[in-house]
Coordinates of C-alpha atoms and ligand atoms in Angstrom, one line a residue:
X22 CA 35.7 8.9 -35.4
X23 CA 33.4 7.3 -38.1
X24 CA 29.5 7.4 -37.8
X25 CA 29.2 3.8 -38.7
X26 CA 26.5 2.3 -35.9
X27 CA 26.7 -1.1 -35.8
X28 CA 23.1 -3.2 -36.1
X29 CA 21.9 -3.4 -32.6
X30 CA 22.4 0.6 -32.2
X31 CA 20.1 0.8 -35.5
X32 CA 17.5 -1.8 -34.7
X33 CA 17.2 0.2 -31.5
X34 CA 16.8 3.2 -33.1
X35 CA 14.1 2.3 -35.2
X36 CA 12.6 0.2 -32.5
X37 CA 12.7 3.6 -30.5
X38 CA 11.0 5.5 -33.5
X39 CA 8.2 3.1 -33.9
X40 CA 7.3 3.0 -29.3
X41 CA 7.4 7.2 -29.9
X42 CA 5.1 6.9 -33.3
X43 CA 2.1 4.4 -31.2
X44 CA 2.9 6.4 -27.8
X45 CA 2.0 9.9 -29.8
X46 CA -2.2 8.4 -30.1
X47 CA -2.1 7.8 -26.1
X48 CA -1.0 11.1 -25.3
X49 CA -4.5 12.5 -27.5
X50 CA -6.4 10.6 -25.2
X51 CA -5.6 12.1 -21.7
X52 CA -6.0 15.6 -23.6
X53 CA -9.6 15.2 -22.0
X54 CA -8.1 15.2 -18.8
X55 CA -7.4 19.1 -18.8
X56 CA -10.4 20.0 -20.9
X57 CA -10.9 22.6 -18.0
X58 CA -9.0 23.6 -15.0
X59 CA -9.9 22.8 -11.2
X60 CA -9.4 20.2 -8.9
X61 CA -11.6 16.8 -8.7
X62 CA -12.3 17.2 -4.7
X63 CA -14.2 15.2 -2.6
X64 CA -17.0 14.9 -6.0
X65 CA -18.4 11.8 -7.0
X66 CA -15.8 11.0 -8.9
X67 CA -13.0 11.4 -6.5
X68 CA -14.5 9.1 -3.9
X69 CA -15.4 6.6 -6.9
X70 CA -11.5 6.7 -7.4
X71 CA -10.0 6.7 -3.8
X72 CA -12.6 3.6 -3.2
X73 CA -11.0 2.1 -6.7
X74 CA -7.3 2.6 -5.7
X75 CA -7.3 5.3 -8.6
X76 CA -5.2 8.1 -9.2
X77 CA -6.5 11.5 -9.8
X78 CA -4.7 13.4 -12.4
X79 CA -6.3 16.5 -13.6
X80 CA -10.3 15.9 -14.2
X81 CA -9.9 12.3 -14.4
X82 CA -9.5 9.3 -12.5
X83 CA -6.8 6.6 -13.8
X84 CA -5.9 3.0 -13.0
X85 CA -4.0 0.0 -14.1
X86 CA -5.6 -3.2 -13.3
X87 CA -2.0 -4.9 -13.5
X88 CA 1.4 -3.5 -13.7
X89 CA 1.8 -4.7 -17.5
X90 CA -1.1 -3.2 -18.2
X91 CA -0.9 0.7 -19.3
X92 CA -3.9 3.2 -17.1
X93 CA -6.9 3.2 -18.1
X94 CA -9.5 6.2 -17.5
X95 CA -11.5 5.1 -15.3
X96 CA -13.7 8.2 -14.3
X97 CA -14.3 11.2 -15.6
X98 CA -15.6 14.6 -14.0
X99 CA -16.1 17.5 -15.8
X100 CA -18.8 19.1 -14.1
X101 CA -18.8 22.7 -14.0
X102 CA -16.5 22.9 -17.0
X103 CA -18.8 25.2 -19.4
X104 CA -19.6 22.3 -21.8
X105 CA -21.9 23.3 -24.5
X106 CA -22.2 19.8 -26.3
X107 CA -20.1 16.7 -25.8
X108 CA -19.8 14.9 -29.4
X109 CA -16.3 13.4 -28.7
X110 CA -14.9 11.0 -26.0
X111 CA -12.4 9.1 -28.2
X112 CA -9.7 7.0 -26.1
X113 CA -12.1 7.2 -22.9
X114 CA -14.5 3.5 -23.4
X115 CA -12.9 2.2 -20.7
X116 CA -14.6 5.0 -18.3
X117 CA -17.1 3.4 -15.2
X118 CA -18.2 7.0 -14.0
X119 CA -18.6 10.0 -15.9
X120 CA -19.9 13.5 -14.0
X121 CA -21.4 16.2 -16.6
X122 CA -23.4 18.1 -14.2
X123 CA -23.5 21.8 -13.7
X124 CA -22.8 22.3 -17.8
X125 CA -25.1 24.2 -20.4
X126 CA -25.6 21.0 -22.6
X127 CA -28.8 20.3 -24.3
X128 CA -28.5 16.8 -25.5
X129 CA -25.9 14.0 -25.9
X130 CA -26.1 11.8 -29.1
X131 CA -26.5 8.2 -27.8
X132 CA -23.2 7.0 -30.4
X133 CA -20.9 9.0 -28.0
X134 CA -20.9 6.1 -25.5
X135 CA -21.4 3.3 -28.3
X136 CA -17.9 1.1 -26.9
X137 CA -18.4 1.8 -23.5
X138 CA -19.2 -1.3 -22.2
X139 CA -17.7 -0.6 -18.6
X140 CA -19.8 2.6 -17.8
X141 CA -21.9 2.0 -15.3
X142 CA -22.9 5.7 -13.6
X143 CA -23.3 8.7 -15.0
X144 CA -24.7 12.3 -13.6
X145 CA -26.2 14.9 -16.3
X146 CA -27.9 18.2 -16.0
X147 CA -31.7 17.2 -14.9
X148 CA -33.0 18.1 -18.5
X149 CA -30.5 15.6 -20.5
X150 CA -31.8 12.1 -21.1
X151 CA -29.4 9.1 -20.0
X152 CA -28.1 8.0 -22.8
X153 CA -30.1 4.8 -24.6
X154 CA -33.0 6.0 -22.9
X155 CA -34.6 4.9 -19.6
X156 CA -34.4 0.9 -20.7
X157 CA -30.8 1.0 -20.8
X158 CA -30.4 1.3 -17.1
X159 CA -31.5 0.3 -14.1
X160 CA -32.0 2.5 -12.1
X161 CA -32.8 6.6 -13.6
X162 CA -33.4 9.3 -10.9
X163 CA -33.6 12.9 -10.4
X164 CA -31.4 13.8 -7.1
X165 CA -30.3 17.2 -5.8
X166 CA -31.0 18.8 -9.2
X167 CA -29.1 16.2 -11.1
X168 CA -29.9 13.3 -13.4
X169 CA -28.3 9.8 -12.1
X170 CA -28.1 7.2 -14.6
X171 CA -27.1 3.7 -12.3
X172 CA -26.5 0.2 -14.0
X173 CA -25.7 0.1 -17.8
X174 CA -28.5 -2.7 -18.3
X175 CA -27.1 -5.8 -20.7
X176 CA -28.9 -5.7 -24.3
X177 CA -28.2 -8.9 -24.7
X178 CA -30.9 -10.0 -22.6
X179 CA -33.7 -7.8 -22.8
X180 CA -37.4 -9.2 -22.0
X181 CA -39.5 -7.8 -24.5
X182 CA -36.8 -6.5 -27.2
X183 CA -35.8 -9.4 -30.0
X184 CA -32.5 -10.9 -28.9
X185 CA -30.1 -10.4 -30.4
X186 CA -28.9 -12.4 -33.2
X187 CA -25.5 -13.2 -33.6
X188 CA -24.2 -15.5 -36.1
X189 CA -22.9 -18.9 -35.4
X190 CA -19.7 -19.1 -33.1
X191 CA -20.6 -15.9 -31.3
X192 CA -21.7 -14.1 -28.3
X193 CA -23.4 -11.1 -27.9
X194 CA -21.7 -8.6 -25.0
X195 CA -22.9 -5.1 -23.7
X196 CA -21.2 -2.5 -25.7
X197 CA -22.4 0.8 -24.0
X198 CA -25.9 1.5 -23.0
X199 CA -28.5 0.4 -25.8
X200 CA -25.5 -1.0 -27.6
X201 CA -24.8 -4.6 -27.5
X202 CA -22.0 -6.1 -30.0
X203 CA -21.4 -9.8 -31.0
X204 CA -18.0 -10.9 -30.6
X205 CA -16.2 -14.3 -31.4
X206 CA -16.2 -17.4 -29.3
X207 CA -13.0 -18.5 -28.3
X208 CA -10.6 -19.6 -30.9
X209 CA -13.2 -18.7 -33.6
X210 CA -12.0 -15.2 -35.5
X211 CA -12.9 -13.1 -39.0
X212 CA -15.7 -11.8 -40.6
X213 CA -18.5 -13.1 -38.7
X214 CA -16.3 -15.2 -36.9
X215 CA -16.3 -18.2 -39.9
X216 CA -12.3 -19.2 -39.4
X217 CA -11.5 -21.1 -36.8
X218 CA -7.6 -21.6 -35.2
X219 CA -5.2 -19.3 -34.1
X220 CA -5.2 -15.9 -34.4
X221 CA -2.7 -15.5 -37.6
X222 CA -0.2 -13.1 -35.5
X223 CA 1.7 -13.0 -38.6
X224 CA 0.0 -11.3 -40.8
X225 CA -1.1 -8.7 -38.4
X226 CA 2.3 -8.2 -36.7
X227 CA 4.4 -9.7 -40.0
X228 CA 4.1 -5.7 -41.6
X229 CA 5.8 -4.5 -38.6
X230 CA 8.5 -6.6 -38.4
X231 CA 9.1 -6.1 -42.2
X232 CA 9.2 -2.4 -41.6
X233 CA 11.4 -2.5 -38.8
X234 CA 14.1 -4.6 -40.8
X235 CA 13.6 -2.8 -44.0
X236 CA 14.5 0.9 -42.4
X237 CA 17.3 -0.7 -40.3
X238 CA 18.9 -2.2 -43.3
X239 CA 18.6 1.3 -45.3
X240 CA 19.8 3.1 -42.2
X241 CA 22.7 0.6 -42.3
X242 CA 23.5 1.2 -45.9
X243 CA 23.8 5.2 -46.0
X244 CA 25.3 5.0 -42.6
X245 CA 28.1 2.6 -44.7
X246 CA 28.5 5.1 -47.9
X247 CA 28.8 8.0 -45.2
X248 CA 31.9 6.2 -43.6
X249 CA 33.6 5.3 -46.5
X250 CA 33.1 8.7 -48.4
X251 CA 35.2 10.1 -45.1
Ligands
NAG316 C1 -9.9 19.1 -0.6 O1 -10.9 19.7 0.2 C2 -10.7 19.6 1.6 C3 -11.9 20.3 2.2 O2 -13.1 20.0 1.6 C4 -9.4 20.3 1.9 O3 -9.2 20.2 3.3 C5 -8.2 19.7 1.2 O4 -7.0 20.4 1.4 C6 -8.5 19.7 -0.3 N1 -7.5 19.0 -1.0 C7 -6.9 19.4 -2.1 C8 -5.8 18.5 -2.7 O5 -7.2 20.5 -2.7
NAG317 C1 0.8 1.5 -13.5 O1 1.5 1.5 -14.7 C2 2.6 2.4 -14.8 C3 3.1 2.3 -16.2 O2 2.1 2.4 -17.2 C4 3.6 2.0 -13.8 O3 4.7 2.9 -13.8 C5 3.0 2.0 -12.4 O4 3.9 1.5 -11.4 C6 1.7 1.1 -12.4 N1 1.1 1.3 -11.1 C7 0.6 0.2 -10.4 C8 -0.1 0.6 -9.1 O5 0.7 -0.9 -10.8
NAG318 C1 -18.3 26.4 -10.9 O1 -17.2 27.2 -11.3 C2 -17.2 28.5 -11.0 C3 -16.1 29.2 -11.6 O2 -15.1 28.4 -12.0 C4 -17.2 28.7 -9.5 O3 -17.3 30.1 -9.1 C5 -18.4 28.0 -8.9 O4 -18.4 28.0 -7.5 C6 -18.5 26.5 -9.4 N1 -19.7 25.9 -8.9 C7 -19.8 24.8 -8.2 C8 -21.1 24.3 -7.8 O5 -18.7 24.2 -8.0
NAG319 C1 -30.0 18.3 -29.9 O1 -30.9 19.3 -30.0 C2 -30.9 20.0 -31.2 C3 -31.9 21.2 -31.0 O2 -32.9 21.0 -30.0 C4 -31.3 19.1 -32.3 O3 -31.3 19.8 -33.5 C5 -30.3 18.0 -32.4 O4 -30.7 17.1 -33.4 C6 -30.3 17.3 -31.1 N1 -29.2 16.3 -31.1 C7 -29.3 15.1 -30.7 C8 -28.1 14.2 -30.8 O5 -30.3 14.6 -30.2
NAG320 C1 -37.1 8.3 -17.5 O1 -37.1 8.3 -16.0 C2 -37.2 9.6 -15.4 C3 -37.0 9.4 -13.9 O2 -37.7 8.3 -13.5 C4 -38.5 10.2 -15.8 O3 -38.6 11.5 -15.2 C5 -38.6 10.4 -17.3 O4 -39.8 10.9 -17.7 C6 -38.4 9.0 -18.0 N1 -38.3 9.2 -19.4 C7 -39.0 8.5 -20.3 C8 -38.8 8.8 -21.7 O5 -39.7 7.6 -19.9
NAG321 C1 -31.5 -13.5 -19.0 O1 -32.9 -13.3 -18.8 C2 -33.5 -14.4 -18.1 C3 -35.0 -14.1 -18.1 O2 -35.3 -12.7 -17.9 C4 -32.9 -14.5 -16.7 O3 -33.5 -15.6 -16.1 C5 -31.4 -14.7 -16.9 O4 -30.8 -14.8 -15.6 C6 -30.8 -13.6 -17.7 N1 -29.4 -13.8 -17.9 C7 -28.4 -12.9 -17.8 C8 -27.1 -13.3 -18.1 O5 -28.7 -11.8 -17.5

């Protein structure tokens, strides 16, 4: 027996190593998921989810939109969970409900939610602001001891702020409440959206490639000293 693979066996290897490196970040982000124990049970967030055609796993609620697509957090409930401050939600901006009721928090720094474009509902202890402030949403209520925040208002459009200006080949879109973001019209790309074509998929994905052939070909060479040294 020699340990000689043969090419495809190494390009798979490697291939394999690189899916496990990028696969390691979106296990971090479901870590939020079992920040505390207890079930999500007929709450807010569990009927948002069964009406969604989510799945409940742990304290959140996930869904794909298509099968290519990998799940997305959808909601997140972590009421009752002994939450002193909440200063980090990284890998959860694609979240539409979010429960933080029944926690000792004081305040919530608006930047937490700066990304979250899709939130929409939130429910805090009564004596924490919604984040961005009142004008951010539409709709801000107290209910059953609970702050609602409903509607994550579009900054882009604000009677009586300044719109927004963003530059030339551009459009401003909501980018969590009181956070608006301009991002490039369609086929335009770069700083402030100035090149125009294709996105050059080459020189982001070119590195990549590189690597990949580069460690298969040194793979391939000790692999061949090993063999012949047997
Ligand atoms: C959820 O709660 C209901 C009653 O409120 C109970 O009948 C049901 O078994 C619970 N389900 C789970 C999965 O705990
Ligand atoms: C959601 O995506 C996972 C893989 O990420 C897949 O296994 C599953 O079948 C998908 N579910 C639906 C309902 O598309
Ligand atoms: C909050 O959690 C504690 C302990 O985990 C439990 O005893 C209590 O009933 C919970 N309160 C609510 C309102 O669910
Ligand atoms: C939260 O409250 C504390 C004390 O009241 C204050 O020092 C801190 O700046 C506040 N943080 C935010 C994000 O508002
Ligand atoms: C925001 O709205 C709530 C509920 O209507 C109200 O109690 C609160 O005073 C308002 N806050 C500010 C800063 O206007
Ligand atoms: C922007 O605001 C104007 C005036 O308030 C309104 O007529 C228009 O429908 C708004 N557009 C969007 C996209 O919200």
């Amino acid at each position: 027996m020699n340990a000689v693979y043969s090419w495809t066996e190494i390009i798979a290897i490697v291939l394999l190593f690189n899916v496990c490196f990028s696969t390691s970040y979106r296990r971090t982000e479901t870590q939020v998921c079992a920040l505390c124990g207890g079930s999500v049970n007929n709450t807010a967030v569990d009927l948002f989810c069964s009406s969604s055609a989510g799945r409940i796993k742990g304290r959140c609620c996930l869904k794909n939109n298509s099968i290519s697509d990998p799940e997305r957090i959808i909601g997140l409930d972590l009421s009752n969970c002994s939450l002193t401050h909440v200063d980090n939600l990284q890998g959860v901006s694609t979240v539409v409900m979010i429960d933080f009721s029944l926690n000792p928090i004081v305040n919530i720094s608006d930047t937490v939610f700066e990304g979250f474009g899709d939130l929409n509902f939130m429910i805090l202890p009564p004596h924490v602001a919604c984040p961005g402030g009142n004008t951010s949403w539409e709709k801000v209520e107290l209910k059953d001891g609970k702050r609602l925040c409903e509607g994550q208002k579009n900054m882009c459009n604000q009677t009586g702020h300044l719109s927004v200006n963003c530059p030339e080949n551009s459009l401003c879109a909501p980018y969590g409440p009181g956070f608006s973001e301009c991002s490039c019209a369609e086929s335009f790309y770069g700083y402030k959206c100035l090149r125009q074509g294709d996105f050059p998929a080459l020189v982001v994905f070119g590195p990549l490639a590189a690597s990949t052939v580069v460690m298969s070909l040194l793979l391939w060479v000790t692999q061949r000293r090993k063999a012949k040294n047997q």
